[in-house]
GROMACS .gro file of N, CA and C in nm:
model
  324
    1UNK      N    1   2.856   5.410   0.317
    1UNK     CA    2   2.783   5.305   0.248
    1UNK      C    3   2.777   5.340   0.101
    2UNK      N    4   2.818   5.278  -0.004
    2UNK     CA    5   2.829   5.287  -0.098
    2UNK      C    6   2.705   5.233  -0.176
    3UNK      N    7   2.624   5.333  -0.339
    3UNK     CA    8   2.509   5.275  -0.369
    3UNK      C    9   2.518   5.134  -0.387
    4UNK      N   10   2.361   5.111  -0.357
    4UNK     CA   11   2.354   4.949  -0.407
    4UNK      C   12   2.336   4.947  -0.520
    5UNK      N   13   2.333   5.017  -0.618
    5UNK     CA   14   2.285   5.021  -0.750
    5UNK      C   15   2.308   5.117  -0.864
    6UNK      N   16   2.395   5.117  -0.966
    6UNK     CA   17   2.376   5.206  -1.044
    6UNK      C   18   2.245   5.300  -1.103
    7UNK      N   19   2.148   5.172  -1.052
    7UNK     CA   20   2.044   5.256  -1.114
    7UNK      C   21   1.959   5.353  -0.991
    8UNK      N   22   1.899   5.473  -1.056
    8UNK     CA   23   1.867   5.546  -0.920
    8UNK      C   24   1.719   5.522  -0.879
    9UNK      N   25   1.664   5.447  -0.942
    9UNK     CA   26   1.516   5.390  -0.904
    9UNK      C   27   1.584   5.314  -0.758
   10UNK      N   28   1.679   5.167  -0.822
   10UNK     CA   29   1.698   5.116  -0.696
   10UNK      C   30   1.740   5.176  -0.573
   11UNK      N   31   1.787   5.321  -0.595
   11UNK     CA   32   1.873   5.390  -0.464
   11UNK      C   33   1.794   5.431  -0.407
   12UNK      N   34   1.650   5.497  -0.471
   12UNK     CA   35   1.558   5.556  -0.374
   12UNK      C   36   1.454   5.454  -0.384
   13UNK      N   37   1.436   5.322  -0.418
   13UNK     CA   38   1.371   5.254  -0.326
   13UNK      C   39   1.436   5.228  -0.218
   14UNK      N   40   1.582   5.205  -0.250
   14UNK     CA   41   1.623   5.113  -0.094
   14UNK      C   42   1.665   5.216   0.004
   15UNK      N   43   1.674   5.368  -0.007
   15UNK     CA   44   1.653   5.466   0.058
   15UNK      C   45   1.515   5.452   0.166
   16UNK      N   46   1.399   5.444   0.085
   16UNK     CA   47   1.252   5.405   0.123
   16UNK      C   48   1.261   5.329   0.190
   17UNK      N   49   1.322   5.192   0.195
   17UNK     CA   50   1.325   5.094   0.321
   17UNK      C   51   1.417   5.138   0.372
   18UNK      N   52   1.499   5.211   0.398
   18UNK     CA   53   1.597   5.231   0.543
   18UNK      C   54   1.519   5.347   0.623
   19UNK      N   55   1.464   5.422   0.547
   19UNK     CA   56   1.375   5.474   0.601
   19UNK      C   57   1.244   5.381   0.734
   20UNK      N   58   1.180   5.315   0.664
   20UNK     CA   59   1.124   5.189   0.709
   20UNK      C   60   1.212   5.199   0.832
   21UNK      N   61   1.341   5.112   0.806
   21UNK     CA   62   1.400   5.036   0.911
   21UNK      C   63   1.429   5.146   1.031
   22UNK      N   64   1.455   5.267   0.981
   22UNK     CA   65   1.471   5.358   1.086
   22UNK      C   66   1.366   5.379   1.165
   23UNK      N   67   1.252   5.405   1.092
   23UNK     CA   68   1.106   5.452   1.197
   23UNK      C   69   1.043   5.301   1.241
   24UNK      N   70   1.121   5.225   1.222
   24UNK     CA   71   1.098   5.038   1.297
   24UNK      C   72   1.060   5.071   1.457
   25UNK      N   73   1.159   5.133   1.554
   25UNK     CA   74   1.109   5.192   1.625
   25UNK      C   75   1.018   5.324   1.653
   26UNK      N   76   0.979   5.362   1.570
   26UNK     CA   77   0.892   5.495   1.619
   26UNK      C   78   0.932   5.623   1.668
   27UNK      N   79   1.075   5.598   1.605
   27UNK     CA   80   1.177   5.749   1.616
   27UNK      C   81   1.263   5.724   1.539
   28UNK      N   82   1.305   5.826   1.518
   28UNK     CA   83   1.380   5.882   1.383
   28UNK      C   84   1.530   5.966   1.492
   29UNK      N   85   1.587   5.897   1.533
   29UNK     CA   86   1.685   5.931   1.597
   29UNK      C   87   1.791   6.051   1.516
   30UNK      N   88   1.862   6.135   1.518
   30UNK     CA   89   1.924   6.262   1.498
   30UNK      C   90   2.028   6.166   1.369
   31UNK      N   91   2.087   6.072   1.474
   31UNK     CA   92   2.228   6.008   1.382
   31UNK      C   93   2.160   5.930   1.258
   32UNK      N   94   2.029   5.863   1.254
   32UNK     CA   95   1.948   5.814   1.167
   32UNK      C   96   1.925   5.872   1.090
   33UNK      N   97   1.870   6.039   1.092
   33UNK     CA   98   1.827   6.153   1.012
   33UNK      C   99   1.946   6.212   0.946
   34UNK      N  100   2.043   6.224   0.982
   34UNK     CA  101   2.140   6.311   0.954
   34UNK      C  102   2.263   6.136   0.821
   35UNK      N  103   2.259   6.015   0.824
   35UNK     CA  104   2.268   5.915   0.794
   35UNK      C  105   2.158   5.913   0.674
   36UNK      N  106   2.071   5.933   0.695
   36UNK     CA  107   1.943   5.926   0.569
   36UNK      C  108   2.000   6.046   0.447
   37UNK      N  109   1.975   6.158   0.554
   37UNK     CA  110   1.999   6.298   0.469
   37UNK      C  111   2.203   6.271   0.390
   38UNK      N  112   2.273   6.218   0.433
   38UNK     CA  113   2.379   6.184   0.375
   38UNK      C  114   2.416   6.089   0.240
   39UNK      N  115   2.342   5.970   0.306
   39UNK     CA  116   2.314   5.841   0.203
   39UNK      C  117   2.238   5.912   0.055
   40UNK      N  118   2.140   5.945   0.110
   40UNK     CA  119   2.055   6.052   0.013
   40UNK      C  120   2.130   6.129  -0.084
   41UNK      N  121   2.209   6.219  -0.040
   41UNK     CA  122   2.324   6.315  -0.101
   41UNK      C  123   2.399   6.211  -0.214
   42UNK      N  124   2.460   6.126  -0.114
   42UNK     CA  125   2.600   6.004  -0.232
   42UNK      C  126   2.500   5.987  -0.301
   43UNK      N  127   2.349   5.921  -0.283
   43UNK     CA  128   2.342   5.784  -0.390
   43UNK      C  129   2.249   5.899  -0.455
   44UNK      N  130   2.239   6.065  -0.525
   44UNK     CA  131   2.206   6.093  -0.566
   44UNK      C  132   2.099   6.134  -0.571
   45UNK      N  133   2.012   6.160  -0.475
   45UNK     CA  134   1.838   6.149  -0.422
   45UNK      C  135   1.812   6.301  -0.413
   46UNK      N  136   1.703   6.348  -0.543
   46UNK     CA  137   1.691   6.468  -0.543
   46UNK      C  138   1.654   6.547  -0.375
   47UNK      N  139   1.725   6.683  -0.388
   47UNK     CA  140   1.702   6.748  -0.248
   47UNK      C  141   1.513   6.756  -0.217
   48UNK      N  142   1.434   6.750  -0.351
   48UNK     CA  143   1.334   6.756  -0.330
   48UNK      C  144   1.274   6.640  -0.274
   49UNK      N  145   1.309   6.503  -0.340
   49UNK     CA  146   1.294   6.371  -0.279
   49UNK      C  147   1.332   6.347  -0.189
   50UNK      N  148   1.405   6.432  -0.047
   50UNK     CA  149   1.475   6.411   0.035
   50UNK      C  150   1.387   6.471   0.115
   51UNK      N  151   1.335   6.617   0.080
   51UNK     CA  152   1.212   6.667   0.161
   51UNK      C  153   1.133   6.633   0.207
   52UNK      N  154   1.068   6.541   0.092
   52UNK     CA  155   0.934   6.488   0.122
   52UNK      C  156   0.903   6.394   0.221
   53UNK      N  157   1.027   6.277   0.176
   53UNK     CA  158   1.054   6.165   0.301
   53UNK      C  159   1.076   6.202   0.427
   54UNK      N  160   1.147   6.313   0.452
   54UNK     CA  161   1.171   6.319   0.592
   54UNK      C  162   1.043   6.377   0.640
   55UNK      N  163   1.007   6.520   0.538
   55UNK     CA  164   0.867   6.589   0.594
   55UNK      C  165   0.757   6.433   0.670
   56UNK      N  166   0.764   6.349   0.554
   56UNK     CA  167   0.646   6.188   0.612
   56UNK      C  168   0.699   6.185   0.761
   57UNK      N  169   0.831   6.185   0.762
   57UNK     CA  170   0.831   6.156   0.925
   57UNK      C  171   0.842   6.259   1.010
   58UNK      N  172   0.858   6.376   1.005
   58UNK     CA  173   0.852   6.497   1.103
   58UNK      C  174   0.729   6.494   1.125
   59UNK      N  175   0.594   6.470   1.035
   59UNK     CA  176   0.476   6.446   1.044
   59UNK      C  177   0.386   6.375   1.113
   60UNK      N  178   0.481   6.279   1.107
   60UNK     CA  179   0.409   6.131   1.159
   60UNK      C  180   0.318   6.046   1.043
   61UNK      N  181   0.350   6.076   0.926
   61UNK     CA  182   0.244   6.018   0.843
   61UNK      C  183   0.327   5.917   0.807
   62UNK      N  184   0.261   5.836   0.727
   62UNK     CA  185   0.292   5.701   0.700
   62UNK      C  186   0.393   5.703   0.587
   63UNK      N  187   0.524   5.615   0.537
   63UNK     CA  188   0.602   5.634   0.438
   63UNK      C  189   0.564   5.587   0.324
   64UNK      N  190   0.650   5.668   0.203
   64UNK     CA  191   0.589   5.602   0.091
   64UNK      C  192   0.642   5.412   0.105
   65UNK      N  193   0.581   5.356   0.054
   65UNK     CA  194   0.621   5.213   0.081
   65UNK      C  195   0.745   5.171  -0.056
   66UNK      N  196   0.875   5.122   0.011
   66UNK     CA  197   0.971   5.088  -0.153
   66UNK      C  198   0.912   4.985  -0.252
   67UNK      N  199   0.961   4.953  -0.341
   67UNK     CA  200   0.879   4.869  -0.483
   67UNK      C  201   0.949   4.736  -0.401
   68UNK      N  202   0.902   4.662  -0.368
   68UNK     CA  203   0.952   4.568  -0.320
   68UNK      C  204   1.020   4.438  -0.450
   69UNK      N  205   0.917   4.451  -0.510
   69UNK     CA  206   0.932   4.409  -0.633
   69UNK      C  207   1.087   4.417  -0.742
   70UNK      N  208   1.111   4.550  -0.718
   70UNK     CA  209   1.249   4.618  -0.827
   70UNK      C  210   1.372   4.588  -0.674
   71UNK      N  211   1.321   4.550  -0.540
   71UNK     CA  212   1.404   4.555  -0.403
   71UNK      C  213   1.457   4.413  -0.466
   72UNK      N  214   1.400   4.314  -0.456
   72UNK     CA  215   1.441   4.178  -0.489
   72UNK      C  216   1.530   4.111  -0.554
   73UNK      N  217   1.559   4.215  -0.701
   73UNK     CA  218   1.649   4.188  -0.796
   73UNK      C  219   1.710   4.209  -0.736
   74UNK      N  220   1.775   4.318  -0.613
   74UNK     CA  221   1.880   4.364  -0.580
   74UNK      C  222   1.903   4.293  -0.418
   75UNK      N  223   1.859   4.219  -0.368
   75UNK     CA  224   1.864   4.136  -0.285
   75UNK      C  225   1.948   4.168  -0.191
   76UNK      N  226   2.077   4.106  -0.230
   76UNK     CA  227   2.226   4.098  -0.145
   76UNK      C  228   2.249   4.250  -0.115
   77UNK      N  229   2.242   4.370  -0.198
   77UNK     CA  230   2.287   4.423  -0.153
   77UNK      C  231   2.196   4.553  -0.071
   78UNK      N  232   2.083   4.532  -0.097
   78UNK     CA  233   1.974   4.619   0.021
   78UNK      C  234   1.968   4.533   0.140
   79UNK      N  235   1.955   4.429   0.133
   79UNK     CA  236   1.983   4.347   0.292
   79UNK      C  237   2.112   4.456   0.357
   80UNK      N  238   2.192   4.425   0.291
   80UNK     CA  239   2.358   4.419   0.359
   80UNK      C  240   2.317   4.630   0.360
   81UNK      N  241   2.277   4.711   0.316
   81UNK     CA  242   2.203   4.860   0.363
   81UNK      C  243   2.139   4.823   0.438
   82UNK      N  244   2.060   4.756   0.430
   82UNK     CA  245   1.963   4.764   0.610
   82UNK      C  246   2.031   4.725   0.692
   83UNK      N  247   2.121   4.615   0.710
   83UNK     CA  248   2.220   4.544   0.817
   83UNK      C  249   2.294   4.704   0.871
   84UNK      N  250   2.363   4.739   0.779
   84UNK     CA  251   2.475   4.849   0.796
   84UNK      C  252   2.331   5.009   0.886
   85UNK      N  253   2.271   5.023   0.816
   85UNK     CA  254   2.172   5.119   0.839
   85UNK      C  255   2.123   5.087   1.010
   86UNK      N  256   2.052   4.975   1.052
   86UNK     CA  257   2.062   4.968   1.194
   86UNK      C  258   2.119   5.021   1.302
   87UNK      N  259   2.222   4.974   1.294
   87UNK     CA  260   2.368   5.057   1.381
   87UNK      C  261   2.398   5.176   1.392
   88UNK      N  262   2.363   5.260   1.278
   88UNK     CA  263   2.404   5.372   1.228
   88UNK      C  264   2.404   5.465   1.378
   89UNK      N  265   2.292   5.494   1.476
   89UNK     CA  266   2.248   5.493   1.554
   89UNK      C  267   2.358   5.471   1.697
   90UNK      N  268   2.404   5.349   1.633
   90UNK     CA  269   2.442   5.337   1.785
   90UNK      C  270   2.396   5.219   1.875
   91UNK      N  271   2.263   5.186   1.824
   91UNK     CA  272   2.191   5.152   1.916
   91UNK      C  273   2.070   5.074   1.855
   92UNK      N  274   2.126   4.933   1.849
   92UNK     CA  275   2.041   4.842   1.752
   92UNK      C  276   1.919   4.763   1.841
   93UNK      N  277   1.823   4.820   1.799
   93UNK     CA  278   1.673   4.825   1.884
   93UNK      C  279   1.618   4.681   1.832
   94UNK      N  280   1.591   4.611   1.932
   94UNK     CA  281   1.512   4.489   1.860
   94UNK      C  282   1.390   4.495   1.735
   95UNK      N  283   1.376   4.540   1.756
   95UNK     CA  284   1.241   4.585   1.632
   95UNK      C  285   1.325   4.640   1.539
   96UNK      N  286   1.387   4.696   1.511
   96UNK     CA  287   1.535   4.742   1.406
   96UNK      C  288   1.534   4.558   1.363
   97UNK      N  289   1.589   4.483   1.443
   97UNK     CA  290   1.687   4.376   1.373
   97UNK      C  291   1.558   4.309   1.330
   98UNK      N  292   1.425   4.290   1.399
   98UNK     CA  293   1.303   4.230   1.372
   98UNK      C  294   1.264   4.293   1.249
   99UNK      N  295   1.283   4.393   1.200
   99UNK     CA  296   1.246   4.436   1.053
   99UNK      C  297   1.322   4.409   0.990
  100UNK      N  298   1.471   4.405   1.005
  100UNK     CA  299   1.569   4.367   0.908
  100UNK      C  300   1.532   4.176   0.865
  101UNK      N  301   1.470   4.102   0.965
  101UNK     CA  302   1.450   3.982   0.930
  101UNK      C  303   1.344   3.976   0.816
  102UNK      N  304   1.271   4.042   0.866
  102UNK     CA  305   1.091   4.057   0.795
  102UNK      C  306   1.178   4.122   0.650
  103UNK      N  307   1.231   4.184   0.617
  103UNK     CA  308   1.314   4.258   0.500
  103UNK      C  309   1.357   4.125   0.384
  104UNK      N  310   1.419   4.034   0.513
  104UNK     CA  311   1.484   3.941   0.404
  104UNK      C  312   1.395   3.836   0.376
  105UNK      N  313   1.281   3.829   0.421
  105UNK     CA  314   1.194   3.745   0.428
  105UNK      C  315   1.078   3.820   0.298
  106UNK      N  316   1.073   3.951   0.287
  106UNK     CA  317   0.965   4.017   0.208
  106UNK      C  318   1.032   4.011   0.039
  107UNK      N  319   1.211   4.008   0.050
  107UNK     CA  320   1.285   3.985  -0.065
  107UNK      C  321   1.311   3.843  -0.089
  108UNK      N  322   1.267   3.731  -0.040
  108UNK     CA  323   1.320   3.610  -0.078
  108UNK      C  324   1.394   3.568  -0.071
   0.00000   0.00000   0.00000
């Protein structure tokens, strides 16, 4: 998956929602984690910013929430990351595709 964005605000917000879309179900599946921790790497996402997010979910605590706001400008192409991000898995969980709707619905 290639960034959605030159800029790296947008990469680690829309990092932040695939995150989201991954813990949609309430697990963080291996191919999901190891897919996060990759995406992370390309689109530039400090190793420290990479810690923290996953630490939220080894935890169980709640994620930081993405700027939904700076998500919007970029529309077409964080949709089409969450579309691709689902699958990643293997195994596209209704609540996966039910957030990906709610996604395009929270971006306009």
């Amino acid at each position: 998956m290639d960034r959605p964005s030159t800029q790296h605000d947008v990469n680690l917000e829309t990092l932040k929602l695939l995150l989201q879309v991954a813990w949609a179900d309430d697990v963080l599946e291996p191919a999901e984690r190891a897919a996060v921790v990759a995406l992370g790497q390309k689109w530039g996402i400090a190793a420290e910013t990479m810690d923290l997010l996953l630490k939220h979910l080894d935890l169980g605590k709640p994620l930081p929430q993405p700027n939904l706001g700076l998500l919007r400008q970029h529309r077409a192409e964080v949709v089409a990351a969450a579309k691709w991000f689902i699958g990643v898995d293997g195994v596209v969980d209704e609540s996966e595709k039910d957030f990906v709707r709610t996604v395009k619905e929270l971006l306009g």
